PDB file of C-alpha atoms in Angstrom:
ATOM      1  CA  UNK L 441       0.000   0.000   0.000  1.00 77.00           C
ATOM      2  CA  UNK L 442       2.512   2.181   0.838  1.00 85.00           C
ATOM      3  CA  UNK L 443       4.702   1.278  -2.077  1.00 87.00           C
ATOM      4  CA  UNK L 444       1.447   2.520  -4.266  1.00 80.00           C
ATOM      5  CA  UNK L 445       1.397   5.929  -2.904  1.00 83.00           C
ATOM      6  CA  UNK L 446       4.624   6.596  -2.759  1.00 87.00           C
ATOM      7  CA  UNK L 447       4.352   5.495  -7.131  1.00 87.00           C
ATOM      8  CA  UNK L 448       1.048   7.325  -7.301  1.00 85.00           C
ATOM      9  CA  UNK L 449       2.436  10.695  -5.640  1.00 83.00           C
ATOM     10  CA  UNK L 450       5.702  10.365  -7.720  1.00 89.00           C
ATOM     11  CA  UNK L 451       3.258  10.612 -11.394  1.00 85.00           C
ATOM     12  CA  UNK L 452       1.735  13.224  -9.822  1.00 85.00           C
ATOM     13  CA  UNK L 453       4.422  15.483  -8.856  1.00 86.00           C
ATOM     14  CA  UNK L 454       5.783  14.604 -12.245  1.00 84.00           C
ATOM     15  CA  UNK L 455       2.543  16.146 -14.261  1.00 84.00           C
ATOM     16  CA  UNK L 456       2.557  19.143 -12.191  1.00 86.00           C
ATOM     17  CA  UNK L 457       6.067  19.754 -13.041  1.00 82.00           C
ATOM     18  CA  UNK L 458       5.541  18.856 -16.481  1.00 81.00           C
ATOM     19  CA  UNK L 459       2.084  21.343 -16.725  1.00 74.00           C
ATOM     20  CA  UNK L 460       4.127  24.313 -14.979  1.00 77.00           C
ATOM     21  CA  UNK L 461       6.922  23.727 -17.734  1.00 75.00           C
ATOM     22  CA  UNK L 462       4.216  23.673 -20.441  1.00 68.00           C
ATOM     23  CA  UNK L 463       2.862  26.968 -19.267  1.00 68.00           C
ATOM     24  CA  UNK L 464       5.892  28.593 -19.201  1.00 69.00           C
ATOM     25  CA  UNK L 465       7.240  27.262 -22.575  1.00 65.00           C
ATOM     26  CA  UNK L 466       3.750  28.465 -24.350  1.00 60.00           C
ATOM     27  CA  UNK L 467       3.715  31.876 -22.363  1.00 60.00           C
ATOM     28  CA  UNK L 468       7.215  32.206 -23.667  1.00 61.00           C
ATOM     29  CA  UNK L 469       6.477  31.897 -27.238  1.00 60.00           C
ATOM     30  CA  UNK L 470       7.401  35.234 -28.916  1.00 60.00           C
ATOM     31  CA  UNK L 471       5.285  37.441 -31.236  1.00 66.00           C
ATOM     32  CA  UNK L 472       5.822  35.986 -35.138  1.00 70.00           C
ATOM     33  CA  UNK L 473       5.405  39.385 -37.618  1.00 72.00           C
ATOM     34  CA  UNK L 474       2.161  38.643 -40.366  1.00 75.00           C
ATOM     35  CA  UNK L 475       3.341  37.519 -43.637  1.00 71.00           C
ATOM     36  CA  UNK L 476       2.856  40.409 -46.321  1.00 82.00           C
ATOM     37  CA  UNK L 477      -0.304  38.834 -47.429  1.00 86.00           C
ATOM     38  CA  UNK L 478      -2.333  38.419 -45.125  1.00 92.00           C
ATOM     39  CA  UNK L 479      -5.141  40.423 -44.612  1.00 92.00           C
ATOM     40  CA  UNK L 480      -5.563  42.708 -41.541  1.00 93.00           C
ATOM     41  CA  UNK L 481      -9.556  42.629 -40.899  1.00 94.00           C
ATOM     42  CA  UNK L 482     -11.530  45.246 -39.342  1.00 95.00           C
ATOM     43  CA  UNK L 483     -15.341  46.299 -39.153  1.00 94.00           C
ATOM     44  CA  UNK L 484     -14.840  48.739 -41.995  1.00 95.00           C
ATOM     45  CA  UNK L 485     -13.373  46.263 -44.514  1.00 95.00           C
ATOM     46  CA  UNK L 486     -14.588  42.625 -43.446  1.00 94.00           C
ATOM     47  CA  UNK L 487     -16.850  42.713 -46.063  1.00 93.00           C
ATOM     48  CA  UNK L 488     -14.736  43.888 -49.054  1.00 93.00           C
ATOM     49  CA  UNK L 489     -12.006  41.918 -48.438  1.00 92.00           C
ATOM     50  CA  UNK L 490     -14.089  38.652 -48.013  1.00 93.00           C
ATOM     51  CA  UNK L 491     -15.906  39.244 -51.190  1.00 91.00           C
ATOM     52  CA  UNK L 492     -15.410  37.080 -54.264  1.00 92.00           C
ATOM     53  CA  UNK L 493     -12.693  34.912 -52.545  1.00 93.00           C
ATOM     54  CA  UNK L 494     -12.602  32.410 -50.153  1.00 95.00           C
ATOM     55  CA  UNK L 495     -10.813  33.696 -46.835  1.00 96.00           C
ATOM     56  CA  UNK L 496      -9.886  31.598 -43.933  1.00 97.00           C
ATOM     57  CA  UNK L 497      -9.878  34.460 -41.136  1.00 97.00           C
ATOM     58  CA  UNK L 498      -7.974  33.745 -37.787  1.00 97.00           C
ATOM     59  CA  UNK L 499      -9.779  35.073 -34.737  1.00 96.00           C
ATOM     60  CA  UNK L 500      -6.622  35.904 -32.124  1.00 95.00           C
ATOM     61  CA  UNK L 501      -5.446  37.983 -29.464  1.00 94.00           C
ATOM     62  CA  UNK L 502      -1.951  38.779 -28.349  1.00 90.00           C
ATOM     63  CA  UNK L 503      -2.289  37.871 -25.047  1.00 89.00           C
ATOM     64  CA  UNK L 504      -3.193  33.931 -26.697  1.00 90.00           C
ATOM     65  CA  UNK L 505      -0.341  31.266 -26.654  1.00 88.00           C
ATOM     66  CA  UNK L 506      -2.008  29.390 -29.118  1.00 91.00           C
ATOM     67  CA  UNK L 507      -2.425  31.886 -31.457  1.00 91.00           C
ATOM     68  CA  UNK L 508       1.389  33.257 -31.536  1.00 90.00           C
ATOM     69  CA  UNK L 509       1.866  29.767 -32.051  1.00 91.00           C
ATOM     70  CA  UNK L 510      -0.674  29.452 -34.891  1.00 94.00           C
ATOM     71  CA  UNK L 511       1.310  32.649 -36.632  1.00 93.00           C
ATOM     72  CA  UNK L 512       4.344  30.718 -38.607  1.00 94.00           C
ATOM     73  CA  UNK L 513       1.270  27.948 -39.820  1.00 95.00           C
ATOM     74  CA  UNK L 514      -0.717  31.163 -41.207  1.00 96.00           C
ATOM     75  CA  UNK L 515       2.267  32.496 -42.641  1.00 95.00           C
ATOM     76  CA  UNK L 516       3.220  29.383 -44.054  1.00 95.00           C
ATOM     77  CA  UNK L 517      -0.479  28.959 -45.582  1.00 96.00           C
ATOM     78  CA  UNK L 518      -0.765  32.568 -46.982  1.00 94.00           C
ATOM     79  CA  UNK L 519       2.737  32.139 -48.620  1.00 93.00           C
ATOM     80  CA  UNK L 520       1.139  29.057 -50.576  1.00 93.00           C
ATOM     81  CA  UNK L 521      -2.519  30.307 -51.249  1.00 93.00           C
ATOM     82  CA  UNK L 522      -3.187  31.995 -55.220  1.00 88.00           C
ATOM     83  CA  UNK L 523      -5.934  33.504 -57.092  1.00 88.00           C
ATOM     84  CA  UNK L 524      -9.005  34.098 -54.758  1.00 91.00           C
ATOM     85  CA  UNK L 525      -7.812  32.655 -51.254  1.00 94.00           C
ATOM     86  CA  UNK L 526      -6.182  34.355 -48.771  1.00 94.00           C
ATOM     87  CA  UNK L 527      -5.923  34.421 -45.261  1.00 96.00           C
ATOM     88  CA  UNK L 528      -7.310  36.738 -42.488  1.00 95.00           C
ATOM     89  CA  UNK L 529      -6.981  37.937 -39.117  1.00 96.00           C
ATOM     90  CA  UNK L 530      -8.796  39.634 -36.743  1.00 96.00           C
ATOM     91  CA  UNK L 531      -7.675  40.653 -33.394  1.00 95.00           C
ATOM     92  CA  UNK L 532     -10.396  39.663 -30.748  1.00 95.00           C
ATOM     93  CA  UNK L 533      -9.537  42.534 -28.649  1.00 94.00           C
ATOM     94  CA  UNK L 534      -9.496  44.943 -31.110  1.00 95.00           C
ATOM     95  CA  UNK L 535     -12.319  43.978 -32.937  1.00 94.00           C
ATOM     96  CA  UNK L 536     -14.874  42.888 -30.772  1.00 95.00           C
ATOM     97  CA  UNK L 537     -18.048  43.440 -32.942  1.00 94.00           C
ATOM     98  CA  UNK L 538     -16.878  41.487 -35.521  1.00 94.00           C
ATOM     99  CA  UNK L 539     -16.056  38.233 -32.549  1.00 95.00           C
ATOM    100  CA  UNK L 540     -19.540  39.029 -31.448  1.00 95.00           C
ATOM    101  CA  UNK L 541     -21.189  38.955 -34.912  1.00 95.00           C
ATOM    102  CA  UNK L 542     -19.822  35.576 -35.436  1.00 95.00           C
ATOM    103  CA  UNK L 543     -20.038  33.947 -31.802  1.00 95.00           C
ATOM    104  CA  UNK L 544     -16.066  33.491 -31.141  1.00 95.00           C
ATOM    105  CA  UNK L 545     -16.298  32.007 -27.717  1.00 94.00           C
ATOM    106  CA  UNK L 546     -12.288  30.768 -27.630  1.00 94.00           C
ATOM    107  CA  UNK L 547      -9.549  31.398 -29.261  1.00 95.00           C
ATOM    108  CA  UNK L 548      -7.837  30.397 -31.819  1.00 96.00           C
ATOM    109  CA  UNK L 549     -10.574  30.133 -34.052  1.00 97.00           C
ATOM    110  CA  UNK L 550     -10.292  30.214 -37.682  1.00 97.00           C
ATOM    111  CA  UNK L 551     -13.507  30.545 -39.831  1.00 97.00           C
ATOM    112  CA  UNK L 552     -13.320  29.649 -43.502  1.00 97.00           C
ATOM    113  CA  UNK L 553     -15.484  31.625 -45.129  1.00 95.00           C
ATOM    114  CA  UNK L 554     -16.508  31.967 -48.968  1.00 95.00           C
ATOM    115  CA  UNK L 555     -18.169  35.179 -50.917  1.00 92.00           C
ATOM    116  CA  UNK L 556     -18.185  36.763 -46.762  1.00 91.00           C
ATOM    117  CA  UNK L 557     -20.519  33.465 -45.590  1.00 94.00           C
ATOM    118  CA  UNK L 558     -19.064  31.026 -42.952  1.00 95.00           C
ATOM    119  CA  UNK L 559     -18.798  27.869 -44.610  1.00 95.00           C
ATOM    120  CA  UNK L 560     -16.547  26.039 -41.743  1.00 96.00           C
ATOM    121  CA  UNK L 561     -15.201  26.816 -38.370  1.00 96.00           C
ATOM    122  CA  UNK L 562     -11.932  25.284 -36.509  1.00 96.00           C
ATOM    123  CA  UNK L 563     -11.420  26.089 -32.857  1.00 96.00           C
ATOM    124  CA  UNK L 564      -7.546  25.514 -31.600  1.00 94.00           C
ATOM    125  CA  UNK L 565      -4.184  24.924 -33.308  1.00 94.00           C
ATOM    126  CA  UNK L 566      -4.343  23.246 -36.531  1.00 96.00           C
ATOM    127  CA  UNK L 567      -1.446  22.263 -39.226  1.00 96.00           C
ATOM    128  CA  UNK L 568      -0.323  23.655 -42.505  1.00 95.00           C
ATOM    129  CA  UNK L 569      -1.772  20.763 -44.361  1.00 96.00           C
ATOM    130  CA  UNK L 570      -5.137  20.621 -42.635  1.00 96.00           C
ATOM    131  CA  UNK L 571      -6.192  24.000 -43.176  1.00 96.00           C
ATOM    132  CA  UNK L 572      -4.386  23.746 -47.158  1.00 95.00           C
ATOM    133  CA  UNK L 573      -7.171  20.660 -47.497  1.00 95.00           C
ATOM    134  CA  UNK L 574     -10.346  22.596 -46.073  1.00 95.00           C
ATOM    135  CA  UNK L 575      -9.016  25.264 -48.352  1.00 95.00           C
ATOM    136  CA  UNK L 576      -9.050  23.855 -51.120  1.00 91.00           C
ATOM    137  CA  UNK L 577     -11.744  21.522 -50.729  1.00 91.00           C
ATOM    138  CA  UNK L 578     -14.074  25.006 -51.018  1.00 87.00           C
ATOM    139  CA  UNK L 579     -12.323  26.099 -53.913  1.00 83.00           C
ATOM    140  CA  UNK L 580     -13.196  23.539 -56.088  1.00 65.00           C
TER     141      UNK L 580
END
C-alpha cells in the first residue's frame, strides 16, 4: 500500500512539473510578424475583403499562446494560397463586434469563409496541411 502511494504521488508530482513547464514554454512563445499577405480585418473592410474569394480568417489575441503559435502555420499557408484565397486575421480585442457577430467564444478560431458566408469553423491549433485541405476543398 505504501509502495502505491509513494508510485502514485511520484506521477503526480511529475505532471505538475511537467504542466508548470508547459505553461511557461507556451507563455514564452514570442510574437511571429504577419506575412505580407495576409489580410488585416476590421469592421470597416470585413466585407470587401471577403468578397469574391474564399478567406480563412484567424480570430486571435496577443495575449493567446495558441495563437502566436498558430502565426508561422498562417504564414506558411498565406505564402502558398493563389488567385481568390487568402488568409485573415482579426484581433479579438481589437475587434470585438466582428467576434460578437460571429459567436467566437475561444480562441484560436479560424472561420473559412466563402463570398463573406461562414462555410466552416476550426477552434484551436491546426497544421499547414489541414487548413491547405479545407481550403481547397471550397475552392473547387
Amino acid at each position: 500500500m505504501q509502495t502505491a502511494l509513494i508510485i502514485i504521488g511520484t506521477l503526480v508530482g511529475a505532471f505538475i512539473v511537467l504542466n508548470i513547464y508547459a505553461r511557461i514554454k507556451m507563455k514564452n512563445t514570442p510574437a511571429v510578424s504577419d506575412h505580407k499577405n495576409i489580410l488585416t480585418l476590421t469592421e470597416k473592410n470585413f466585407q470587401q475583403q471577403t468578397k469574391n474569394k474564399v478567406v480563412i480568417v484567424d480570430f486571435w489575441a496577443a495575449w493567446c499562446a495558441p495563437c502566436r503559435m498558430m502565426a508561422p502555420i498562417l504564414n506558411d499557408v498565406s505564402n502558398e494560397l493563389t488567385g481568390n484565397t487568402a488568409v485573415g486575421k482579426i484581433n479579438i480585442e481589437e475587434q470585438k463586434t466582428l467576434a460578437d457577430k460571429f459567436k467566437v467564444r475561444s480562441i484560436p478560431t479560424l472561420i473559412l469563409f466563402k463570398n463573406g458566408v461562414e462555410i466552416k469553423r476550426f477552434v484551436g491549433i491546426k497544421q499547414k496541411d489541414f487548413l491547405l485541405k479545407e481550403i481547397n476543398a471550397v475552392t473547387i
